[in-house]
Tab-separated table of N, CA and C in Angstrom:
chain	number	residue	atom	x	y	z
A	1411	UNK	N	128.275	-19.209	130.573
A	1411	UNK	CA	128.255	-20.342	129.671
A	1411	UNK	C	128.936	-21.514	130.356
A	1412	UNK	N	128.579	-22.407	129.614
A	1412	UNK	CA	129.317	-23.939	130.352
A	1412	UNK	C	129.963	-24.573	129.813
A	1413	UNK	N	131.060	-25.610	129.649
A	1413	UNK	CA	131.701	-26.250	129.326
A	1413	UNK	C	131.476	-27.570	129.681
A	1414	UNK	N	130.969	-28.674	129.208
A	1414	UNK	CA	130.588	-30.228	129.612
A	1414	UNK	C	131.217	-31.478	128.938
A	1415	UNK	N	131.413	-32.172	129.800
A	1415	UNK	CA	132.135	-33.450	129.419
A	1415	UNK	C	131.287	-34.323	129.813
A	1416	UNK	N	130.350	-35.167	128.126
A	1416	UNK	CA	129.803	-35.852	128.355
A	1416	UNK	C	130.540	-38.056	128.136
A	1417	UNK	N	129.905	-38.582	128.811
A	1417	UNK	CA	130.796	-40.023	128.666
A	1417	UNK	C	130.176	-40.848	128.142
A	1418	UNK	N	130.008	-41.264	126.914
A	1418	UNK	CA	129.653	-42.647	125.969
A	1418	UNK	C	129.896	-43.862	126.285
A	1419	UNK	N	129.000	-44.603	126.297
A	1419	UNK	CA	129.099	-46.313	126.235
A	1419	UNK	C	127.862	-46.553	124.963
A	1420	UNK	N	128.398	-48.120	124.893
A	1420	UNK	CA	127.147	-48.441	124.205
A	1420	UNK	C	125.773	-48.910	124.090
A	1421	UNK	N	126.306	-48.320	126.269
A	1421	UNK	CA	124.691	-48.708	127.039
A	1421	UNK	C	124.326	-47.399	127.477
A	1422	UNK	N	124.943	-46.073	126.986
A	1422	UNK	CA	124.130	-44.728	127.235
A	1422	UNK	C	125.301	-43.920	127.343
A	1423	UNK	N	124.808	-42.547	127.761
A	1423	UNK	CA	125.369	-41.776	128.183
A	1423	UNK	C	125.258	-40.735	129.395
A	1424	UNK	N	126.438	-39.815	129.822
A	1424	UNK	CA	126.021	-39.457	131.034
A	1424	UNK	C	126.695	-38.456	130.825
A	1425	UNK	N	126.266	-37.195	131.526
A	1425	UNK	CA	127.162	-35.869	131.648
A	1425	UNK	C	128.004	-36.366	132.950
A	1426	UNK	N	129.485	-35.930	132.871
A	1426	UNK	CA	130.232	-36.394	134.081
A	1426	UNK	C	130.924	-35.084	134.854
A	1427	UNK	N	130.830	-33.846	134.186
A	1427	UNK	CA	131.525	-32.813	134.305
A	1427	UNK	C	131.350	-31.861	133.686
A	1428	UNK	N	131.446	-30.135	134.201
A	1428	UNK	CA	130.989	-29.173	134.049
A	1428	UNK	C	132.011	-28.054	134.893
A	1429	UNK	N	132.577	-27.435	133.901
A	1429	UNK	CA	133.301	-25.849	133.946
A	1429	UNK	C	132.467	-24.786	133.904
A	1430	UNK	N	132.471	-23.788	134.499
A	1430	UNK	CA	132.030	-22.302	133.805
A	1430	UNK	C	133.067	-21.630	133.054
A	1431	UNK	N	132.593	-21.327	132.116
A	1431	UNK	CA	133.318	-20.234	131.446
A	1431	UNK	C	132.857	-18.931	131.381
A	1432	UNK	N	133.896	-18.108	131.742
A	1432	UNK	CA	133.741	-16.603	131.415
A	1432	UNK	C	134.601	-16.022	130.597
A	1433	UNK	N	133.708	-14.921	129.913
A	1433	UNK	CA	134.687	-14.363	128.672
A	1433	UNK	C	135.588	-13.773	129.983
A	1434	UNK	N	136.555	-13.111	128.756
A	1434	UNK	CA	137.534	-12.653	129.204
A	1434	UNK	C	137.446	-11.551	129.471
A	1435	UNK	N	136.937	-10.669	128.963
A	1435	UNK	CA	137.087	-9.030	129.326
A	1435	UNK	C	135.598	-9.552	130.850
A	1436	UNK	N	135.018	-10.371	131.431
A	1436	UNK	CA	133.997	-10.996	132.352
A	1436	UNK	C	135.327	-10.885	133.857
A	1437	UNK	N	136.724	-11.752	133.161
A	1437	UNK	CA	137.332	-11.943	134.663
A	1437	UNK	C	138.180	-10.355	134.520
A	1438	UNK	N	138.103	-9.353	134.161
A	1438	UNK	CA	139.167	-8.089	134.394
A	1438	UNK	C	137.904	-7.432	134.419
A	1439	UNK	N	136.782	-7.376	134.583
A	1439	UNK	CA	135.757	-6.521	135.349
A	1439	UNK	C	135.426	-6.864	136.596
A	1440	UNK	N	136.480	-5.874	137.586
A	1440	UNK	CA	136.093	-6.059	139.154
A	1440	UNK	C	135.098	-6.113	139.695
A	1441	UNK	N	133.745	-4.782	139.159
A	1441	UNK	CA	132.751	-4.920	139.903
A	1441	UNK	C	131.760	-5.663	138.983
A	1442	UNK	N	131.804	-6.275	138.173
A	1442	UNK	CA	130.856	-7.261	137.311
A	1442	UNK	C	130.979	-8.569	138.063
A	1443	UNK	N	132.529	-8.672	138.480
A	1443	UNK	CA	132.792	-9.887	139.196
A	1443	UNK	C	132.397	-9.817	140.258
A	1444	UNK	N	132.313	-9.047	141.117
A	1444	UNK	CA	131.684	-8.777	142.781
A	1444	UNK	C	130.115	-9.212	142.490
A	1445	UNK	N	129.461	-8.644	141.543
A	1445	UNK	CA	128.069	-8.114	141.097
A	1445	UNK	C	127.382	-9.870	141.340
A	1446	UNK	N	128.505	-10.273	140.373
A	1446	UNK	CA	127.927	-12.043	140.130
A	1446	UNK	C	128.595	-13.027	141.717
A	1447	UNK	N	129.670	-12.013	142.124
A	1447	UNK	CA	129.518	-12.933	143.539
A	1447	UNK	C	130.750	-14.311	143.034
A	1448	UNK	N	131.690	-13.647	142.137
A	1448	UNK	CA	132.351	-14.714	141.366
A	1448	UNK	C	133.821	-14.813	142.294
A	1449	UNK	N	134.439	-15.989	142.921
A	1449	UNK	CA	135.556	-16.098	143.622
A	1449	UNK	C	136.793	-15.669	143.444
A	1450	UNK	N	137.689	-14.724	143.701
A	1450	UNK	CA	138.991	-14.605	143.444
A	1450	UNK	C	139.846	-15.244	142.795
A	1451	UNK	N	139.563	-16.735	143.343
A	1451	UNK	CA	140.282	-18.046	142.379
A	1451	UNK	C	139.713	-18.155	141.140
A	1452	UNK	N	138.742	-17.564	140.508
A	1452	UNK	CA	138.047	-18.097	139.132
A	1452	UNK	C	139.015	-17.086	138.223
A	1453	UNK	N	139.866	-17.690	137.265
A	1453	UNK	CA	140.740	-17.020	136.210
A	1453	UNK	C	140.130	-17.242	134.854
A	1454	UNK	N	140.465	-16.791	134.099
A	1454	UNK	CA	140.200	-17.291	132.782
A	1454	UNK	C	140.917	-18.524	131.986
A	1455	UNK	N	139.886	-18.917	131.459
A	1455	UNK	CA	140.634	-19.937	130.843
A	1455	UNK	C	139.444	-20.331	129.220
A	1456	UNK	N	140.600	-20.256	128.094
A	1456	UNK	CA	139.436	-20.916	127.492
A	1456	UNK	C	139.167	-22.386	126.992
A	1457	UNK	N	137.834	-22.235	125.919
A	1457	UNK	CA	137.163	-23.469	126.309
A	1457	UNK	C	138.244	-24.619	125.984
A	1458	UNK	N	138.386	-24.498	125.396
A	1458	UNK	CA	139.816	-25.558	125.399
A	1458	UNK	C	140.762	-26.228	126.506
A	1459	UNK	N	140.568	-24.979	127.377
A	1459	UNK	CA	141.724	-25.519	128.348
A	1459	UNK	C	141.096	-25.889	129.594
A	1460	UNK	N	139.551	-25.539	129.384
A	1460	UNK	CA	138.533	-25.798	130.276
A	1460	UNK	C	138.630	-27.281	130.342
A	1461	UNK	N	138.162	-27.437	129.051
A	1461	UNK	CA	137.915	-29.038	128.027
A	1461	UNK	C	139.437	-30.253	128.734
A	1462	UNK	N	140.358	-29.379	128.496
A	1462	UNK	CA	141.954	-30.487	128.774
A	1462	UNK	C	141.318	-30.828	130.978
A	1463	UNK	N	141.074	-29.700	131.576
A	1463	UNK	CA	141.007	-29.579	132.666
A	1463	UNK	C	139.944	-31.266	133.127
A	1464	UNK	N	138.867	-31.021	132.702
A	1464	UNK	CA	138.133	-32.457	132.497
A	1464	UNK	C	138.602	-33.516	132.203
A	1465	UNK	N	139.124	-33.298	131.418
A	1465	UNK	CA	139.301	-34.639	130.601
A	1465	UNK	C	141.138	-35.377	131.614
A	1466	UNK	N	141.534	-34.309	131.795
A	1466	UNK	CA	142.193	-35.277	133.113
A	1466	UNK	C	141.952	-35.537	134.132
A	1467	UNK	N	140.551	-34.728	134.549
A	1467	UNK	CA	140.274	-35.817	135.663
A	1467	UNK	C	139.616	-36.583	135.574
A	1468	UNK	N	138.705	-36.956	134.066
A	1468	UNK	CA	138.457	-38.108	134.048
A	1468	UNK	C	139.166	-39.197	133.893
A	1469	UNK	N	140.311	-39.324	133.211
A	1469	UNK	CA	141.814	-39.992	133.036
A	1469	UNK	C	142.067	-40.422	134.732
A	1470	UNK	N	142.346	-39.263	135.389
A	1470	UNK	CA	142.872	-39.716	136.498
A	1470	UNK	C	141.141	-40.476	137.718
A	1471	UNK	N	140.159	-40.295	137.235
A	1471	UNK	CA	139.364	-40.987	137.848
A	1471	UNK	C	139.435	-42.512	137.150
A	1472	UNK	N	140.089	-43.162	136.313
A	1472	UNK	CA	140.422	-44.304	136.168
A	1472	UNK	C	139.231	-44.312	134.658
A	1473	UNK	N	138.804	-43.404	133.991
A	1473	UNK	CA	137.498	-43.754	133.064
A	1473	UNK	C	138.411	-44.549	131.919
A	1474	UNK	N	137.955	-45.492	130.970
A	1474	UNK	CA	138.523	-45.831	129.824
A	1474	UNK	C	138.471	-44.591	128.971
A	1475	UNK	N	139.138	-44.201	127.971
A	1475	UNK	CA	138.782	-43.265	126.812
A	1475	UNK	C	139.488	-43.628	126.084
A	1476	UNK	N	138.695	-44.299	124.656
A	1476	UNK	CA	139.412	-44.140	123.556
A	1476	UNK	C	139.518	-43.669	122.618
A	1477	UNK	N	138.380	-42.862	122.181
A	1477	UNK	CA	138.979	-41.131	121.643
A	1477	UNK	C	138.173	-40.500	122.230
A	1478	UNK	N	137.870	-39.448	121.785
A	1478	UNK	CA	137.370	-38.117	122.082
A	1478	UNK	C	136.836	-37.410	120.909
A	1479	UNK	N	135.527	-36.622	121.146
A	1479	UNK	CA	134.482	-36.305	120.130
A	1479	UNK	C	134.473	-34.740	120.420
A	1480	UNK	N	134.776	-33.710	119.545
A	1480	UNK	CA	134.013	-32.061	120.262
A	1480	UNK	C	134.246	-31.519	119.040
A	1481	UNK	N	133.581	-30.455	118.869
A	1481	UNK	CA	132.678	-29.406	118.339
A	1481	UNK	C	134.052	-28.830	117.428
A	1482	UNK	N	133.689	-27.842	116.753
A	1482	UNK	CA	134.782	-26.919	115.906
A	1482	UNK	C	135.540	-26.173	116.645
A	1483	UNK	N	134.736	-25.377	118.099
A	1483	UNK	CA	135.795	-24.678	118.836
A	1483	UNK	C	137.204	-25.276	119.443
A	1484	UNK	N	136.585	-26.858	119.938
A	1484	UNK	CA	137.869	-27.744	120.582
A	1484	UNK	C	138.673	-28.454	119.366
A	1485	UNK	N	138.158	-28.238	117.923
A	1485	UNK	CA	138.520	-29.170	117.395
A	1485	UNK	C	139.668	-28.212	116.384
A	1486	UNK	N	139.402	-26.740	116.992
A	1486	UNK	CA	140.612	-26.070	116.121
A	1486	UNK	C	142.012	-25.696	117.273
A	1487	UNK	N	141.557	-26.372	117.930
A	1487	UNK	CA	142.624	-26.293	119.383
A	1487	UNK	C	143.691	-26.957	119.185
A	1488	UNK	N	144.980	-26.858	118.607
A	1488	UNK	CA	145.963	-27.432	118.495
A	1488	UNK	C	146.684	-27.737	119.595
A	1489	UNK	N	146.574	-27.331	120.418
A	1489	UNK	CA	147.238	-27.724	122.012
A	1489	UNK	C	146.056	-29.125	122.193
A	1490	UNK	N	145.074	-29.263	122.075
A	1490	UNK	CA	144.489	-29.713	122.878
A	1490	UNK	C	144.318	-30.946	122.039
A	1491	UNK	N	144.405	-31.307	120.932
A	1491	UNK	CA	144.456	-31.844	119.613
A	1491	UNK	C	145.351	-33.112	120.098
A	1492	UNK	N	146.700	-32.455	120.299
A	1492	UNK	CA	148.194	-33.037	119.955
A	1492	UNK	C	148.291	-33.227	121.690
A	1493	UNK	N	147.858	-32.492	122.686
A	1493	UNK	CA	147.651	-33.484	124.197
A	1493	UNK	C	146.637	-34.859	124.273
């Protein structure tokens, strides 16, 4: 599955960024992970923290943002809410 950070104006929009996500019981299966060819460095994380991961580097790529729009999963994210 994917995780995407799309960017609004009021002259369009653009996808700017893209996570994979894997469930969790996905990164503690060794040979599922070999199987898919998935990197040592890929940990879990969820979508939420996928979501914060983007969204500072769009911050730190200089983008304006003045709020932010997502779904029920990010939007019951209290960490991610109150960052």
């Amino acid at each position: 599955m994917g995780v995407f950070l799309s960017y609004v104006t009021a002259l369009g929009h653009a996808l700017i960024d893209r996570e994979l996500y894997l469930p969790e019981d996905w990164c503690a299966d060794l040979p599922r992970r070999r199987a898919a060819h998935l990197p040592e460095s890929l940990t879990f994380a969820t979508k939420p923290e996928l979501a914060k991961q983007m969204l500072r580097r769009a911050q730190a790529a200089g983008l304006p943002i003045g709020w932010v729009v997502a779904d029920t999963v990010y939007g019951h994210s209290t960490d991610l809410r109150l960052w």
